mmCIF file of C-alpha atoms and ligand atoms in Angstrom:
data_model
loop_
_atom_site.group_PDB
_atom_site.id
_atom_site.type_symbol
_atom_site.label_atom_id
_atom_site.label_comp_id
_atom_site.label_asym_id
_atom_site.label_seq_id
_atom_site.Cartn_x
_atom_site.Cartn_y
_atom_site.Cartn_z
ATOM 1 C CA MET A 890 45.822 18.185 10.394
ATOM 2 C CA SER A 891 42.201 17.786 9.608
ATOM 3 C CA VAL A 892 43.268 16.183 5.797
ATOM 4 C CA ASN A 893 44.977 13.044 6.012
ATOM 5 C CA VAL A 894 46.665 11.907 2.229
ATOM 6 C CA GLU A 895 48.385 8.779 2.489
ATOM 7 C CA ARG A 896 49.911 8.892 -0.822
ATOM 8 C CA GLY A 897 50.702 6.548 -3.884
ATOM 9 C CA ALA A 898 49.700 5.228 -7.401
ATOM 10 C CA VAL A 899 46.481 5.686 -5.761
ATOM 11 C CA THR A 900 46.324 8.067 -3.439
ATOM 12 C CA VAL A 901 43.482 8.746 0.074
ATOM 13 C CA VAL A 902 42.266 11.580 1.288
ATOM 14 C CA THR A 903 40.715 11.043 4.451
ATOM 15 C CA VAL A 904 38.912 14.901 6.221
ATOM 16 C CA ASP A 905 39.327 13.401 9.534
ATOM 17 C CA ARG A 906 37.711 15.698 12.589
ATOM 18 C CA PRO A 907 35.873 12.081 13.878
ATOM 19 C CA GLU A 908 35.051 14.688 16.860
ATOM 20 C CA ALA A 909 33.164 17.223 14.868
ATOM 21 C CA LEU A 910 31.558 13.775 12.308
ATOM 22 C CA ASN A 911 33.904 15.391 10.173
ATOM 23 C CA ALA A 912 32.262 18.660 9.402
ATOM 24 C CA LEU A 913 33.429 20.968 7.341
ATOM 25 C CA ASP A 914 35.210 24.449 8.482
ATOM 26 C CA ALA A 915 36.765 27.227 6.987
ATOM 27 C CA GLU A 916 40.421 25.264 7.977
ATOM 28 C CA THR A 917 39.345 21.541 6.559
ATOM 29 C CA ASN A 918 37.871 23.380 3.481
ATOM 30 C CA GLY A 919 40.854 25.004 3.379
ATOM 31 C CA ALA A 920 43.405 22.026 3.301
ATOM 32 C CA LEU A 921 40.860 20.038 0.785
ATOM 33 C CA LEU A 922 41.288 22.156 -1.683
ATOM 34 C CA ALA A 923 45.168 22.458 -1.408
ATOM 35 C CA THR A 924 45.022 18.920 -1.211
ATOM 36 C CA ALA A 925 42.899 18.442 -4.872
ATOM 37 C CA ARG A 926 45.331 21.266 -5.890
ATOM 38 C CA GLU A 927 48.461 19.821 -5.284
ATOM 39 C CA LEU A 928 47.402 15.945 -6.905
ATOM 40 C CA SER A 929 46.079 17.693 -9.591
ATOM 41 C CA ALA A 930 49.737 18.473 -10.029
ATOM 42 C CA ALA A 931 50.904 14.906 -9.126
ATOM 43 C CA GLU A 932 51.886 13.453 -12.272
ATOM 44 C CA ASP A 933 52.581 10.009 -10.400
ATOM 45 C CA VAL A 934 49.852 9.790 -8.963
ATOM 46 C CA ARG A 935 46.723 8.617 -10.493
ATOM 47 C CA VAL A 936 43.430 7.590 -8.277
ATOM 48 C CA VAL A 937 41.668 8.716 -5.887
ATOM 49 C CA VAL A 938 39.733 7.107 -2.683
ATOM 50 C CA LEU A 939 37.943 9.718 -0.321
ATOM 51 C CA THR A 940 36.843 9.420 3.232
ATOM 52 C CA GLY A 941 35.481 9.979 6.193
ATOM 53 C CA GLY A 942 38.224 8.846 9.923
ATOM 54 C CA GLY A 943 36.250 7.474 12.820
ATOM 55 C CA ASP A 944 33.388 5.262 12.262
ATOM 56 C CA THR A 945 30.514 7.037 11.699
ATOM 57 C CA SER A 946 30.775 9.646 9.300
ATOM 58 C CA PHE A 947 31.988 10.459 5.463
ATOM 59 C CA VAL A 948 31.452 14.439 6.112
ATOM 60 C CA ALA A 949 28.434 15.962 8.150
ATOM 61 C CA GLY A 950 27.821 18.673 6.500
ATOM 62 C CA ALA A 951 29.100 22.329 6.636
ATOM 63 C CA ASP A 952 30.861 23.090 9.971
ATOM 64 C CA ILE A 953 26.830 24.448 12.281
ATOM 65 C CA ALA A 954 28.791 26.105 14.464
ATOM 66 C CA ALA A 955 31.446 28.265 12.397
ATOM 67 C CA MET A 956 28.335 28.978 9.998
ATOM 68 C CA LYS A 957 25.811 30.574 12.501
ATOM 69 C CA ASP A 958 27.011 33.284 13.106
ATOM 70 C CA LEU A 959 28.161 34.908 9.569
ATOM 71 C CA THR A 960 26.684 37.414 8.038
ATOM 72 C CA ALA A 961 25.844 37.475 4.736
ATOM 73 C CA GLU A 962 28.655 38.726 2.612
ATOM 74 C CA GLU A 963 30.913 36.091 5.591
ATOM 75 C CA ALA A 964 28.463 33.191 3.789
ATOM 76 C CA ARG A 965 29.244 34.250 0.557
ATOM 77 C CA ARG A 966 32.771 33.705 0.953
ATOM 78 C CA TRP A 967 31.862 30.248 2.701
ATOM 79 C CA SER A 968 30.306 29.611 0.663
ATOM 80 C CA GLU A 969 33.344 29.932 -2.674
ATOM 81 C CA LEU A 970 35.374 28.609 -0.930
ATOM 82 C CA GLY A 971 33.854 25.157 -0.389
ATOM 83 C CA GLN A 972 32.466 25.631 -4.513
ATOM 84 C CA SER A 973 35.924 26.079 -4.500
ATOM 85 C CA VAL A 974 37.131 22.734 -3.415
ATOM 86 C CA MET A 975 33.942 20.660 -5.605
ATOM 87 C CA SER A 976 34.744 22.939 -8.390
ATOM 88 C CA ALA A 977 38.913 21.907 -7.950
ATOM 89 C CA ILE A 978 38.174 18.075 -7.337
ATOM 90 C CA GLU A 979 36.113 17.972 -10.210
ATOM 91 C CA ALA A 980 38.425 19.188 -13.269
ATOM 92 C CA ALA A 981 40.821 16.997 -11.007
ATOM 93 C CA PRO A 982 42.991 14.938 -14.092
ATOM 94 C CA GLN A 983 42.571 12.077 -12.182
ATOM 95 C CA PRO A 984 39.304 10.445 -11.243
ATOM 96 C CA TRP A 985 38.097 11.301 -7.502
ATOM 97 C CA ILE A 986 36.294 7.800 -5.971
ATOM 98 C CA ALA A 987 34.025 8.958 -2.718
ATOM 99 C CA ALA A 988 34.443 6.178 0.248
ATOM 100 C CA VAL A 989 31.462 7.291 1.563
ATOM 101 C CA ASN A 990 31.603 5.217 5.084
ATOM 102 C CA GLY A 991 28.495 7.375 6.959
ATOM 103 C CA TYR A 992 26.546 10.278 7.646
ATOM 104 C CA ALA A 993 26.662 12.127 3.679
ATOM 105 C CA LEU A 994 24.823 15.264 4.620
ATOM 106 C CA GLY A 995 25.264 19.056 3.604
ATOM 107 C CA GLY A 996 28.390 19.581 2.193
ATOM 108 C CA GLY A 997 29.408 15.674 2.955
ATOM 109 C CA CYS A 998 26.982 14.947 -0.211
ATOM 110 C CA GLU A 999 28.073 17.616 -2.008
ATOM 111 C CA LEU A 1000 31.760 15.998 -1.874
ATOM 112 C CA ALA A 1001 30.468 13.393 -2.697
ATOM 113 C CA LEU A 1002 28.420 14.672 -5.687
ATOM 114 C CA ALA A 1003 31.669 16.689 -6.852
ATOM 115 C CA CYS A 1004 33.548 12.928 -6.797
ATOM 116 C CA ASP A 1005 33.553 11.042 -10.231
ATOM 117 C CA LEU A 1006 33.175 7.678 -8.233
ATOM 118 C CA ARG A 1007 30.082 6.972 -5.382
ATOM 119 C CA LEU A 1008 30.763 3.785 -3.059
ATOM 120 C CA ALA A 1009 28.440 3.907 -0.263
ATOM 121 C CA ALA A 1010 28.442 2.190 2.980
ATOM 122 C CA GLU A 1011 24.835 0.066 4.083
ATOM 123 C CA THR A 1012 25.357 2.414 6.934
ATOM 124 C CA ALA A 1013 25.862 5.822 5.140
ATOM 125 C CA LYS A 1014 23.313 7.941 4.926
ATOM 126 C CA PHE A 1015 23.300 11.085 2.340
ATOM 127 C CA GLY A 1016 21.173 13.997 2.622
ATOM 128 C CA GLN A 1017 20.913 17.772 1.779
ATOM 129 C CA PRO A 1018 19.561 18.897 5.648
ATOM 130 C CA GLU A 1019 20.016 22.329 5.019
ATOM 131 C CA ILE A 1020 16.223 23.167 4.447
ATOM 132 C CA GLY A 1021 15.931 22.123 7.926
ATOM 133 C CA LEU A 1022 17.939 25.082 9.224
ATOM 134 C CA GLY A 1023 16.908 27.740 7.167
ATOM 135 C CA ILE A 1024 19.310 27.663 4.524
ATOM 136 C CA THR A 1025 20.053 26.463 1.283
ATOM 137 C CA PRO A 1026 23.137 24.043 -0.104
ATOM 138 C CA GLY A 1027 25.582 26.146 -0.075
ATOM 139 C CA TYR A 1028 28.625 23.922 -2.116
ATOM 140 C CA GLY A 1029 26.692 23.169 -5.170
ATOM 141 C CA GLY A 1030 24.063 20.770 -4.348
ATOM 142 C CA THR A 1031 21.196 22.427 -5.328
ATOM 143 C CA GLN A 1032 23.331 22.383 -9.097
ATOM 144 C CA ARG A 1033 25.309 18.867 -9.120
ATOM 145 C CA LEU A 1034 22.025 16.488 -7.502
ATOM 146 C CA ALA A 1035 19.709 16.740 -10.010
ATOM 147 C CA ARG A 1036 22.539 16.254 -13.037
ATOM 148 C CA VAL A 1037 23.573 13.033 -10.858
ATOM 149 C CA VAL A 1038 20.536 11.576 -10.156
ATOM 150 C CA GLY A 1039 17.449 13.712 -11.493
ATOM 151 C CA GLN A 1040 14.748 16.908 -11.005
ATOM 152 C CA THR A 1041 12.676 14.215 -9.212
ATOM 153 C CA TRP A 1042 15.180 13.451 -6.427
ATOM 154 C CA ALA A 1043 17.006 16.571 -6.562
ATOM 155 C CA ASN A 1044 14.301 18.140 -5.343
ATOM 156 C CA TYR A 1045 13.222 15.606 -2.455
ATOM 157 C CA LEU A 1046 15.755 15.062 -1.580
ATOM 158 C CA VAL A 1047 16.742 19.384 -1.259
ATOM 159 C CA LEU A 1048 12.774 20.448 -0.217
ATOM 160 C CA THR A 1049 12.567 18.425 2.354
ATOM 161 C CA GLY A 1050 15.713 18.181 4.034
ATOM 162 C CA ARG A 1051 15.118 14.157 4.371
ATOM 163 C CA HIS A 1052 18.103 11.068 4.712
ATOM 164 C CA ILE A 1053 18.334 8.736 2.000
ATOM 165 C CA ARG A 1054 19.753 4.871 3.233
ATOM 166 C CA ALA A 1055 22.562 3.177 1.144
ATOM 167 C CA ASP A 1056 20.138 1.130 -0.648
ATOM 168 C CA GLU A 1057 17.632 4.111 -1.874
ATOM 169 C CA ALA A 1058 21.536 6.547 -3.044
ATOM 170 C CA PHE A 1059 21.817 3.154 -5.135
ATOM 171 C CA ARG A 1060 18.096 3.129 -6.022
ATOM 172 C CA ILE A 1061 18.620 6.691 -7.367
ATOM 173 C CA GLY A 1062 21.751 5.941 -9.040
ATOM 174 C CA LEU A 1063 23.298 8.387 -6.652
ATOM 175 C CA VAL A 1064 26.362 4.945 -5.907
ATOM 176 C CA THR A 1065 27.408 2.920 -7.852
ATOM 177 C CA ALA A 1066 27.199 -0.007 -5.231
ATOM 178 C CA VAL A 1067 26.979 -0.282 -1.295
ATOM 179 C CA TYR A 1068 28.869 -2.849 0.481
ATOM 180 C CA PRO A 1069 28.795 -3.978 4.195
ATOM 181 C CA LYS A 1070 31.127 -1.143 6.182
ATOM 182 C CA GLY A 1071 34.269 -3.508 6.545
ATOM 183 C CA GLU A 1072 33.911 -4.030 2.963
ATOM 184 C CA LEU A 1073 33.779 -0.829 1.767
ATOM 185 C CA ARG A 1074 37.998 0.122 2.008
ATOM 186 C CA THR A 1075 38.648 -2.714 0.769
ATOM 187 C CA GLN A 1076 36.630 -2.171 -2.519
ATOM 188 C CA ALA A 1077 37.579 1.371 -2.618
ATOM 189 C CA LEU A 1078 40.907 0.529 -3.057
ATOM 190 C CA LYS A 1079 40.517 -2.598 -5.523
ATOM 191 C CA LEU A 1080 38.027 -0.116 -8.287
ATOM 192 C CA ALA A 1081 40.816 1.975 -7.860
ATOM 193 C CA ALA A 1082 44.294 0.028 -8.817
ATOM 194 C CA ASP A 1083 41.722 -1.163 -11.147
ATOM 195 C CA LEU A 1084 41.898 2.747 -12.483
ATOM 196 C CA ALA A 1085 45.368 3.364 -11.626
ATOM 197 C CA ALA A 1086 45.996 0.477 -14.698
ATOM 198 C CA LYS A 1087 44.328 2.464 -17.209
ATOM 199 C CA SER A 1088 45.816 5.326 -19.514
ATOM 200 C CA PRO A 1089 46.374 8.643 -16.915
ATOM 201 C CA LEU A 1090 46.084 9.978 -20.673
ATOM 202 C CA ALA A 1091 42.365 8.956 -21.456
ATOM 203 C CA MET A 1092 41.067 9.172 -18.088
ATOM 204 C CA ARG A 1093 41.836 12.867 -18.112
ATOM 205 C CA TYR A 1094 39.851 13.144 -21.954
ATOM 206 C CA CYS A 1095 37.294 11.105 -20.663
ATOM 207 C CA LYS A 1096 36.726 13.276 -17.665
ATOM 208 C CA ARG A 1097 36.351 16.389 -19.561
ATOM 209 C CA ALA A 1098 34.575 15.207 -22.562
ATOM 210 C CA LEU A 1099 32.086 13.843 -19.993
ATOM 211 C CA HIS A 1100 31.925 17.232 -17.796
ATOM 212 C CA ALA A 1101 31.601 18.960 -20.965
ATOM 213 C CA SER A 1102 27.770 16.407 -21.718
ATOM 214 C CA LEU A 1103 26.565 17.945 -19.228
ATOM 215 C CA ASP A 1104 27.538 21.683 -20.476
ATOM 216 C CA VAL A 1105 26.619 21.825 -23.988
ATOM 217 C CA ASP A 1106 24.738 20.702 -26.483
ATOM 218 C CA VAL A 1107 25.482 17.894 -28.288
ATOM 219 C CA GLU A 1108 27.491 18.919 -31.365
ATOM 220 C CA THR A 1109 29.710 20.924 -29.495
ATOM 221 C CA GLY A 1110 30.078 17.755 -27.468
ATOM 222 C CA GLN A 1111 30.468 15.659 -29.542
ATOM 223 C CA ARG A 1112 33.259 17.926 -31.721
ATOM 224 C CA ILE A 1113 34.870 18.321 -28.064
ATOM 225 C CA GLU A 1114 34.958 14.298 -28.192
ATOM 226 C CA ARG A 1115 36.517 13.959 -31.789
ATOM 227 C CA ASP A 1116 39.133 15.664 -30.618
ATOM 228 C CA LEU A 1117 40.036 14.503 -27.756
ATOM 229 C CA PHE A 1118 39.216 10.842 -29.227
ATOM 230 C CA ALA A 1119 42.128 12.733 -31.659
ATOM 231 C CA LEU A 1120 44.264 13.605 -28.789
ATOM 232 C CA CYS A 1121 44.878 10.729 -27.777
ATOM 233 C CA PHE A 1122 46.200 9.241 -31.268
ATOM 234 C CA ALA A 1123 49.397 11.049 -30.984
ATOM 235 C CA SER A 1124 49.875 9.188 -27.325
ATOM 236 C CA ALA A 1125 52.688 6.498 -26.819
ATOM 237 C CA ASP A 1126 49.350 5.269 -24.207
ATOM 238 C CA GLN A 1127 46.708 4.872 -26.931
ATOM 239 C CA LYS A 1128 50.185 2.669 -28.888
ATOM 240 C CA GLU A 1129 50.254 0.471 -26.342
ATOM 241 C CA GLY A 1130 46.658 0.049 -25.800
ATOM 242 C CA MET A 1131 46.134 -1.021 -28.695
ATOM 243 C CA ALA A 1132 50.125 -2.762 -29.465
ATOM 244 C CA ALA A 1133 49.286 -5.191 -26.046
ATOM 245 C CA PHE A 1134 45.556 -5.762 -27.019
ATOM 246 C CA LEU A 1135 47.342 -7.265 -31.013
ATOM 247 C CA GLU A 1136 49.566 -8.909 -28.553
ATOM 248 C CA LYS A 1137 47.339 -10.682 -25.999
ATOM 249 C CA ARG A 1138 49.412 -9.160 -23.033
ATOM 250 C CA THR A 1139 48.608 -6.531 -20.373
ATOM 251 C CA PRO A 1140 49.448 -2.718 -21.300
ATOM 252 C CA GLU A 1141 50.951 -0.702 -20.008
ATOM 253 C CA PHE A 1142 50.734 2.621 -20.028
ATOM 254 C CA THR A 1143 52.881 6.118 -19.319
ATOM 255 C CA GLY A 1144 50.412 9.059 -19.632
ATOM 256 C CA ARG A 1145 52.311 9.818 -22.567
HETATM 257 N N1 COA B 1066 28.554 20.600 12.088
HETATM 258 C C1 COA B 1066 29.403 20.791 12.897
HETATM 259 N N2 COA B 1066 29.165 20.245 13.898
HETATM 260 C C2 COA B 1066 28.648 19.309 14.097
HETATM 261 C C3 COA B 1066 28.191 18.914 12.484
HETATM 262 C C4 COA B 1066 28.227 19.981 12.134
HETATM 263 N N3 COA B 1066 27.705 19.917 10.855
HETATM 264 N N4 COA B 1066 27.834 17.527 12.409
HETATM 265 C C5 COA B 1066 27.626 17.196 13.748
HETATM 266 N N5 COA B 1066 28.051 17.945 14.521
HETATM 267 C C6 COA B 1066 28.898 17.479 15.920
HETATM 268 C C7 COA B 1066 27.843 17.977 16.566
HETATM 269 O O1 COA B 1066 27.408 18.626 16.877
HETATM 270 C C8 COA B 1066 27.930 16.789 17.608
HETATM 271 O O2 COA B 1066 29.631 17.298 18.802
HETATM 272 P P1 COA B 1066 29.097 17.622 20.669
HETATM 273 O O3 COA B 1066 29.399 16.214 20.971
HETATM 274 O O4 COA B 1066 30.028 18.645 20.601
HETATM 275 O O5 COA B 1066 27.860 18.051 21.130
HETATM 276 C C9 COA B 1066 29.057 15.758 16.850
HETATM 277 O O6 COA B 1066 29.230 16.187 16.181
HETATM 278 C C10 COA B 1066 28.346 14.512 17.022
HETATM 279 O O7 COA B 1066 26.876 14.919 16.727
HETATM 280 P P2 COA B 1066 25.526 14.351 17.270
HETATM 281 O O8 COA B 1066 24.907 14.831 16.403
HETATM 282 O O9 COA B 1066 25.170 14.298 18.947
HETATM 283 O O10 COA B 1066 25.582 12.605 16.000
HETATM 284 P P3 COA B 1066 24.620 12.208 16.057
HETATM 285 O O11 COA B 1066 25.261 10.679 15.843
HETATM 286 O O12 COA B 1066 22.959 11.850 17.240
HETATM 287 O O13 COA B 1066 23.747 12.581 14.708
HETATM 288 C C11 COA B 1066 24.083 13.168 12.401
HETATM 289 C C12 COA B 1066 24.032 12.671 13.920
HETATM 290 C C13 COA B 1066 24.826 14.081 11.266
HETATM 291 C C14 COA B 1066 22.584 13.161 12.421
HETATM 292 C C15 COA B 1066 23.780 14.778 13.406
HETATM 293 O O14 COA B 1066 24.881 14.980 13.795
HETATM 294 C C16 COA B 1066 23.611 15.980 12.818
HETATM 295 O O15 COA B 1066 22.439 15.929 12.076
HETATM 296 N N6 COA B 1066 24.275 17.138 11.603
HETATM 297 C C17 COA B 1066 24.406 17.659 11.444
HETATM 298 C C18 COA B 1066 23.742 17.414 9.861
HETATM 299 C C19 COA B 1066 23.512 18.503 8.824
HETATM 300 O O16 COA B 1066 22.551 19.115 8.737
HETATM 301 N N7 COA B 1066 24.207 18.859 7.899
HETATM 302 C C20 COA B 1066 24.351 20.304 6.829
HETATM 303 C C21 COA B 1066 25.202 21.246 7.128
HETATM 304 S S1 COA B 1066 24.809 22.752 6.526
#
């Protein structure tokens, strides 16, 4: 299988085609889509960590060998499948953390962008090199990149096709932290454990409100926030969270 899943409250998903630097072919995208959908429906899964198999790559892009002879109509479907993967991850009720352990190029950068949080190894490289292949990004890069790093850097990355290092990715806000390669997994799991201890219900609502902020005007966004805030007060998690604070103990959230 090109996608491995280590299932738990913190689930680790590994794109695992190291012989092709974890490039996304149709089978891998199909497996990722099925995985994202399955994990989204699993109440016991609180956080997902996404990483790449092998030593050098997170995901080195869509599979160029598999793409090169596509017709325009096949290319549209190829893009649609990849975009569905990214949208399924983005819409997941749980947070997804990208642990970028190497090349995150093209579809790999887009995959990281679909996640809620991104951490990188010092050796990671980011880029949208499609322009050099005579194509545009096709898995949401032209849309999500500017939302994350702003138009200036999105233009730079998409129009030049250049790679940037992990420290530059940190500087432009593409990742929240950079770690020595050997520490990345431990740090990603530590962050995941922190998130897993929070209210899954409030987590889901926060994700929904944060995503809405990118698509709607402030007034509409505030209405969405207000409604979700109110809904929290119908939950056991809100009662537990506030009681635990006042009783000076650690809350135990159930997602109810
Ligand atoms: N699609 C298909 N195969 C890929 C791939 C991709 N996106 N990226 C790497 N591979 C394959 C290579 O063809 C090579 O296969 P081979 O051993 O059968 O020849 C293998 O993975 C190793 O890659 P290689 O290029 O030899 O490694 P490198 O360390 O010299 O370079 C990269 C690493 C990531 C810089 C380089 O592989 C690269 O530029 N990949 C394409 C990145 C890209 O343009 N992605 C966007 C696609 S839309």
